[in-house]
Coordinates of N, CA and C in Angstrom, one line a residue:
X1 N -22.9 51.4 -17.4 CA -23.0 50.2 -16.7 C -22.3 50.3 -15.4
X2 N -22.9 49.9 -14.4 CA -22.2 49.9 -13.0 C -21.9 48.5 -12.6
X3 N -20.6 48.3 -12.3 CA -20.2 47.0 -11.7 C -20.2 47.1 -10.2
X4 N -21.0 46.3 -9.6 CA -21.1 46.3 -8.1 C -20.1 45.5 -7.4
X5 N -19.9 44.2 -7.8 CA -19.0 43.4 -7.1 C -18.6 42.2 -7.9
X6 N -17.6 41.5 -7.4 CA -17.2 40.2 -8.0 C -16.9 39.2 -6.8
X7 N -17.3 38.0 -7.0 CA -17.0 36.9 -6.0 C -16.3 35.8 -6.8
X8 N -15.3 35.2 -6.2 CA -14.6 34.1 -6.8 C -14.8 32.9 -5.8
X9 N -15.3 31.8 -6.2 CA -15.5 30.6 -5.4 C -14.6 29.5 -5.9
X10 N -14.0 28.8 -4.9 CA -13.2 27.6 -5.3 C -14.1 26.4 -5.5
X11 N -13.4 25.2 -5.8 CA -14.1 24.0 -6.1 C -15.0 23.5 -4.9
X12 N -14.6 24.0 -3.7 CA -15.2 23.6 -2.4 C -16.4 24.5 -2.1
X13 N -16.7 25.4 -3.0 CA -17.8 26.4 -2.8 C -17.5 27.5 -1.8
X14 N -16.2 27.7 -1.5 CA -15.8 28.7 -0.5 C -15.4 30.0 -1.3
X15 N -15.8 31.1 -0.7 CA -15.5 32.4 -1.4 C -14.0 32.7 -1.1
X16 N -13.2 32.7 -2.1 CA -11.8 32.9 -2.0 C -11.4 34.4 -2.3
X17 N -12.3 35.1 -2.9 CA -12.0 36.5 -3.2 C -13.3 37.3 -3.4
X18 N -13.3 38.5 -2.9 CA -14.5 39.4 -3.1 C -14.0 40.8 -3.1
X19 N -14.6 41.6 -4.0 CA -14.4 43.0 -3.9 C -15.6 43.7 -4.5
X20 N -15.8 45.0 -4.1 CA -16.9 45.8 -4.5 C -16.4 47.1 -5.2
X21 N -17.2 47.6 -6.1 CA -17.0 48.9 -6.7 C -18.3 49.6 -6.6
X22 N -18.3 51.0 -6.6 CA -19.5 51.8 -6.8 C -20.6 51.5 -5.8
X23 N -20.2 51.5 -4.5 CA -21.2 51.4 -3.5 C -20.8 52.2 -2.3
X24 N -21.7 52.6 -1.4 CA -21.3 53.4 -0.2 C -20.4 52.5 0.7
X25 N -20.7 51.2 0.7 CA -20.0 50.3 1.6 C -18.5 50.2 1.0
X26 N -18.4 50.1 -0.3 CA -17.0 50.0 -0.9 C -16.3 51.3 -0.6
X27 N -16.9 52.5 -0.8 CA -16.2 53.7 -0.5 C -15.8 53.8 0.9
X28 N -16.6 53.4 1.9 CA -16.2 53.4 3.3 C -15.0 52.5 3.5
X29 N -15.0 51.3 2.9 CA -14.0 50.3 3.0 C -12.7 50.9 2.5
X30 N -12.7 51.6 1.3 CA -11.5 52.2 0.8 C -10.9 53.3 1.7
X31 N -11.8 54.1 2.3 CA -11.3 55.1 3.3 C -10.7 54.4 4.5
X32 N -11.3 53.3 4.9 CA -10.8 52.6 6.1 C -9.4 52.0 5.7
X33 N -9.2 51.5 4.5 CA -7.9 50.9 4.1 C -6.9 52.0 4.0
X34 N -7.3 53.2 3.7 CA -6.3 54.3 3.6 C -5.9 54.7 5.0
X35 N -6.8 54.6 6.0 CA -6.5 55.0 7.3 C -5.7 53.9 8.1
X36 N -6.0 52.6 7.7 CA -5.4 51.5 8.5 C -4.8 50.5 7.5
X37 N -3.5 50.6 7.3 CA -2.9 49.7 6.3 C -3.1 48.2 6.4
X38 N -3.3 47.8 7.6 CA -3.4 46.3 7.8 C -4.9 45.9 7.5
X39 N -5.8 46.8 7.3 CA -7.2 46.4 7.1 C -7.4 45.6 5.9
X40 N -6.5 45.7 4.9 CA -6.6 44.9 3.7 C -6.5 43.4 3.9
X41 N -5.7 43.0 4.9 CA -5.6 41.6 5.2 C -6.7 41.0 6.1
X42 N -7.5 41.9 6.7 CA -8.5 41.5 7.6 C -9.6 40.6 7.0
X43 N -10.1 41.1 5.9 CA -11.3 40.4 5.4 C -11.2 40.3 3.9
X44 N -10.5 39.3 3.4 CA -10.3 39.1 2.0 C -11.6 38.5 1.4
X45 N -12.3 37.7 2.1 CA -13.4 37.0 1.6 C -14.7 37.8 1.6
X46 N -14.7 39.0 2.2 CA -16.0 39.8 2.3 C -16.9 39.2 3.4
X47 N -18.1 39.6 3.3 CA -19.1 39.1 4.3 C -19.4 37.6 4.0
X48 N -19.1 36.7 4.9 CA -19.3 35.3 4.6 C -20.8 35.0 4.4
X49 N -21.7 35.6 5.1 CA -23.1 35.4 4.9 C -23.6 35.8 3.5
X50 N -23.1 36.9 3.0 CA -23.4 37.4 1.6 C -22.9 36.4 0.6
X51 N -21.6 35.9 0.8 CA -21.0 35.0 -0.1 C -21.8 33.7 -0.1
X52 N -22.3 33.2 1.0 CA -23.2 32.0 1.0 C -24.4 32.2 0.3
X53 N -25.1 33.4 0.4 CA -26.3 33.7 -0.3 C -26.1 33.7 -1.8
X54 N -25.0 34.4 -2.2 CA -24.7 34.5 -3.6 C -24.4 33.1 -4.2
X55 N -23.6 32.3 -3.5 CA -23.4 30.9 -4.0 C -24.7 30.1 -4.0
X56 N -25.5 30.3 -3.0 CA -26.8 29.5 -3.0 C -27.7 29.8 -4.2
X57 N -27.7 31.1 -4.5 CA -28.5 31.5 -5.7 C -27.9 30.9 -6.9
X58 N -26.6 31.0 -7.1 CA -26.0 30.5 -8.3 C -26.2 29.0 -8.4
X59 N -26.0 28.3 -7.3 CA -26.1 26.8 -7.3 C -27.5 26.4 -7.6
X60 N -28.5 27.1 -7.1 CA -29.9 26.8 -7.4 C -30.3 27.0 -8.8
X61 N -29.9 28.2 -9.3 CA -30.2 28.6 -10.7 C -29.5 27.7 -11.7
X62 N -28.3 27.3 -11.4 CA -27.5 26.4 -12.3 C -28.2 25.1 -12.3
X63 N -28.6 24.5 -11.2 CA -29.3 23.2 -11.2 C -30.6 23.3 -11.9
X64 N -31.4 24.4 -11.7 CA -32.7 24.5 -12.3 C -32.5 24.6 -13.8
X65 N -31.5 25.4 -14.3 CA -31.3 25.6 -15.7 C -30.9 24.3 -16.4
X66 N -30.1 23.5 -15.7 CA -29.6 22.3 -16.3 C -30.8 21.3 -16.4
X67 N -31.8 21.4 -15.6 CA -32.9 20.5 -15.6 C -33.9 20.9 -16.7
X68 N -34.0 22.2 -17.0 CA -34.9 22.8 -17.9 C -34.4 22.8 -19.4
X69 N -33.1 22.8 -19.5 CA -32.5 22.9 -20.9 C -31.1 22.3 -20.9
X70 N -30.6 22.2 -22.1 CA -29.2 21.7 -22.2 C -28.2 22.8 -22.1
X71 N -28.7 24.0 -22.2 CA -27.8 25.1 -22.1 C -27.4 25.4 -20.6
X72 N -26.2 25.9 -20.4 CA -25.8 26.3 -19.1 C -26.3 27.6 -18.7
X73 N -26.2 27.9 -17.4 CA -26.6 29.2 -16.8 C -25.5 30.2 -16.9
X74 N -25.7 31.4 -17.4 CA -24.7 32.4 -17.5 C -25.0 33.7 -16.8
X75 N -26.3 34.0 -16.7 CA -26.7 35.2 -16.0 C -28.2 35.2 -15.7
X76 N -28.6 36.1 -14.8 CA -30.0 36.3 -14.6 C -30.1 37.8 -14.1
X77 N -31.3 38.3 -14.3 CA -31.6 39.7 -14.1 C -32.8 39.9 -13.2
X78 N -32.6 40.9 -12.2 CA -33.8 41.3 -11.4 C -34.0 42.8 -11.7
X79 N -34.8 43.4 -11.0 CA -35.1 44.9 -11.1 C -33.9 45.7 -10.6
X80 N -33.1 45.2 -9.8 CA -32.0 46.0 -9.2 C -30.6 45.6 -9.5
X81 N -30.4 44.4 -10.0 CA -29.1 43.9 -10.4 C -29.1 42.8 -11.5
X82 N -28.0 42.5 -12.0 CA -27.8 41.4 -13.0 C -26.6 40.6 -12.5
X83 N -26.8 39.3 -12.3 CA -25.7 38.4 -11.9 C -25.2 37.7 -13.1
X84 N -23.9 37.7 -13.3 CA -23.2 37.0 -14.4 C -22.4 35.9 -13.8
X85 N -22.4 34.8 -14.4 CA -21.7 33.6 -13.9 C -20.8 32.9 -14.9
X86 N -19.6 32.5 -14.4 CA -18.7 31.8 -15.3 C -18.0 30.7 -14.4
X87 N -18.1 29.5 -14.9 CA -17.4 28.4 -14.2 C -16.3 27.9 -15.1
X88 N -15.1 27.9 -14.6 CA -13.9 27.4 -15.4 C -13.9 25.9 -15.4
X89 N -13.2 25.3 -16.4 CA -13.1 23.8 -16.4 C -12.3 23.3 -15.2
X90 N -11.4 24.1 -14.6 CA -10.6 23.7 -13.5 C -11.4 23.8 -12.1
X91 N -12.6 24.5 -12.1 CA -13.3 24.5 -10.9 C -13.7 25.9 -10.4
X92 N -12.8 26.9 -10.4 CA -13.2 28.2 -9.9 C -14.4 28.8 -10.6
X93 N -15.3 29.4 -9.8 CA -16.5 30.0 -10.3 C -16.4 31.5 -10.1
X94 N -16.7 32.3 -11.1 CA -16.6 33.8 -11.0 C -18.1 34.3 -11.1
X95 N -18.4 35.2 -10.2 CA -19.7 35.8 -10.2 C -19.6 37.3 -10.2
X96 N -20.1 38.0 -11.2 CA -20.0 39.4 -11.3 C -21.4 40.0 -11.2
X97 N -21.6 41.0 -10.3 CA -22.9 41.6 -10.1 C -22.8 43.0 -10.7
X98 N -23.7 43.3 -11.6 CA -23.7 44.6 -12.2 C -25.1 45.2 -12.1
X99 N -25.3 46.4 -12.7 CA -26.7 47.0 -12.8 C -27.5 46.1 -13.8
X100 N -28.8 46.2 -13.8 CA -29.6 45.4 -14.6 C -29.5 45.7 -16.1
X101 N -29.0 46.8 -16.5 CA -28.9 47.2 -17.9 C -27.6 46.8 -18.6
X102 N -26.8 46.1 -17.8 CA -25.5 45.7 -18.4 C -25.7 44.6 -19.4
X103 N -24.8 44.6 -20.4 CA -24.9 43.6 -21.5 C -24.3 42.3 -20.9
X104 N -24.4 41.2 -21.6 CA -23.9 39.9 -21.2 C -22.4 40.0 -21.0
X105 N -21.9 39.6 -19.8 CA -20.5 39.7 -19.4 C -19.8 38.4 -19.4
X106 N -20.3 37.4 -20.2 CA -19.7 36.1 -20.2 C -18.3 36.2 -20.7
X107 N -18.1 37.0 -21.8 CA -16.7 37.1 -22.4 C -15.8 37.8 -21.4
X108 N -16.3 38.8 -20.7 CA -15.5 39.5 -19.7 C -15.1 38.6 -18.6
X109 N -16.0 37.8 -18.1 CA -15.6 36.9 -17.0 C -14.6 35.8 -17.5
X110 N -14.8 35.4 -18.7 CA -13.8 34.4 -19.3 C -12.4 35.1 -19.4
X111 N -12.4 36.3 -19.8 CA -11.2 37.1 -19.9 C -10.5 37.3 -18.6
X112 N -11.3 37.7 -17.6 CA -10.8 37.8 -16.2 C -10.2 36.5 -15.7
X113 N -10.9 35.4 -16.0 CA -10.3 34.1 -15.6 C -9.0 33.9 -16.3
X114 N -9.0 34.0 -17.6 CA -7.8 33.6 -18.4 C -6.6 34.6 -18.2
X115 N -6.9 35.9 -18.2 CA -5.9 36.9 -18.2 C -5.5 37.4 -16.8
X116 N -6.3 37.3 -15.9 CA -6.0 37.8 -14.5 C -5.8 36.7 -13.5
X117 N -6.9 35.9 -13.4 CA -6.8 34.8 -12.4 C -5.7 33.8 -12.7
X118 N -5.7 33.3 -13.9 CA -4.7 32.3 -14.2 C -3.3 32.8 -14.1
X119 N -3.1 34.1 -14.7 CA -1.8 34.7 -14.7 C -1.2 35.0 -13.3
X120 N -2.1 35.5 -12.4 CA -1.6 36.0 -11.1 C -1.9 35.0 -9.9
X121 N -2.8 34.0 -10.1 CA -3.1 33.1 -9.0 C -2.6 31.7 -9.4
X122 N -3.1 31.1 -10.5 CA -2.7 29.8 -10.8 C -1.2 29.6 -11.1
X123 N -0.6 30.5 -11.8 CA 0.8 30.4 -12.2 C 1.7 30.9 -11.1
X124 N 1.2 31.4 -10.0 CA 2.0 32.0 -8.9 C 2.3 30.8 -7.9
X125 N 3.5 30.4 -7.8 CA 3.9 29.3 -6.9 C 3.7 29.7 -5.4
X126 N 3.6 31.0 -5.1 CA 3.4 31.4 -3.7 C 1.9 31.4 -3.2
X127 N 1.0 31.2 -4.2 CA -0.4 31.2 -3.8 C -0.8 29.7 -3.7
X128 N -1.4 29.4 -2.5 CA -1.8 28.0 -2.3 C -3.2 27.9 -3.0
X129 N -3.4 26.8 -3.7 CA -4.7 26.5 -4.3 C -5.9 26.5 -3.3
X130 N -7.0 27.0 -3.7 CA -8.2 27.0 -3.0 C -8.2 27.7 -1.6
X131 N -7.3 28.7 -1.5 CA -7.2 29.5 -0.3 C -7.5 31.0 -0.7
X132 N -7.9 31.8 0.3 CA -8.2 33.2 0.0 C -7.1 33.9 -0.8
X133 N -7.4 34.7 -1.8 CA -6.4 35.3 -2.6 C -6.0 36.6 -1.9
X134 N -4.8 36.7 -1.6 CA -4.2 37.9 -0.9 C -3.1 38.5 -1.8
X135 N -3.0 38.1 -3.0 CA -2.0 38.6 -4.0 C -2.3 40.0 -4.4
X136 N -1.5 40.9 -4.0 CA -1.8 42.4 -4.3 C -1.7 42.6 -5.8
X137 N -0.9 41.9 -6.6 CA -0.8 42.1 -8.0 C -2.1 41.7 -8.7
X138 N -2.7 40.6 -8.2 CA -4.0 40.1 -8.7 C -5.0 41.2 -8.4
X139 N -5.1 41.7 -7.2 CA -6.1 42.7 -6.8 C -6.0 43.9 -7.7
X140 N -4.8 44.4 -7.9 CA -4.5 45.6 -8.7 C -4.9 45.4 -10.1
X141 N -4.5 44.3 -10.7 CA -4.8 44.0 -12.1 C -6.3 43.8 -12.3
X142 N -6.9 43.1 -11.4 CA -8.4 43.0 -11.6 C -9.1 44.3 -11.5
X143 N -8.7 45.1 -10.5 CA -9.3 46.4 -10.3 C -9.1 47.3 -11.6
X144 N -7.9 47.3 -12.1 CA -7.6 48.1 -13.3 C -8.4 47.5 -14.5
X145 N -8.5 46.2 -14.6 CA -9.3 45.6 -15.7 C -10.8 46.0 -15.7
X146 N -11.4 45.9 -14.5 CA -12.8 46.2 -14.4 C -13.0 47.7 -14.6
X147 N -12.2 48.6 -14.1 CA -12.3 50.0 -14.3 C -12.1 50.4 -15.7
X148 N -11.4 49.6 -16.5 CA -11.3 49.9 -17.9 C -12.3 49.3 -18.8
X149 N -13.3 48.6 -18.3 CA -14.4 48.1 -19.1 C -15.2 49.3 -19.7
X150 N -15.7 49.1 -20.9 CA -16.5 50.1 -21.5 C -17.7 50.5 -20.6
X151 N -17.9 51.7 -20.5 CA -19.1 52.3 -19.7 C -19.0 52.0 -18.2
X152 N -17.8 51.7 -17.7 CA -17.7 51.5 -16.2 C -18.0 52.8 -15.6
X153 N -18.8 52.8 -14.5 CA -19.2 54.0 -13.8 C -18.8 53.9 -12.4

C-alpha cells in the first residue's frame, strides 16, 4: 500500500496541515528542506488550490452520500487513488490519499486523530485552534505513525 498524502481541515474548511509521502514532489521537497532549514515554515498548508479541490470533492461526496443513504461517507476509489475521510466530533476533518488497492483506513484515521492530533495539537496550549499546524512533534509523530503502517511503501 502506498500512502500519498494527508490533509487536515479545520471547522472553517481551511487546510491546516498537509504532507506527502512517496511522490517525486515529496522527495524534492525533502531535499529542499535539507538544503534550506527555514523551508519547513514556508508552506505548512501545501498547495492551496489542491487543498480546495480535495475539500470540494469531500464536501460534494459527503453531501451526496447523506442524501442517498443514512450511512456516512468514509472513502471512495478511482483508478489511480483512494481517498479516505474521517470527521471528528469536534470538527477537524482528516483526508488520507492512498493507492487504490489500500484497505479501508477509517480505523487508521480515527487513531491518527485520537493518538496524534489530540495529543500533540489539541492538548498543546501553545497551538492556537484552527490555525496551521507547525508543531514539529506532531509532524514527527505523524510521519513515524504513517511509515509504521502495515505495507507502507
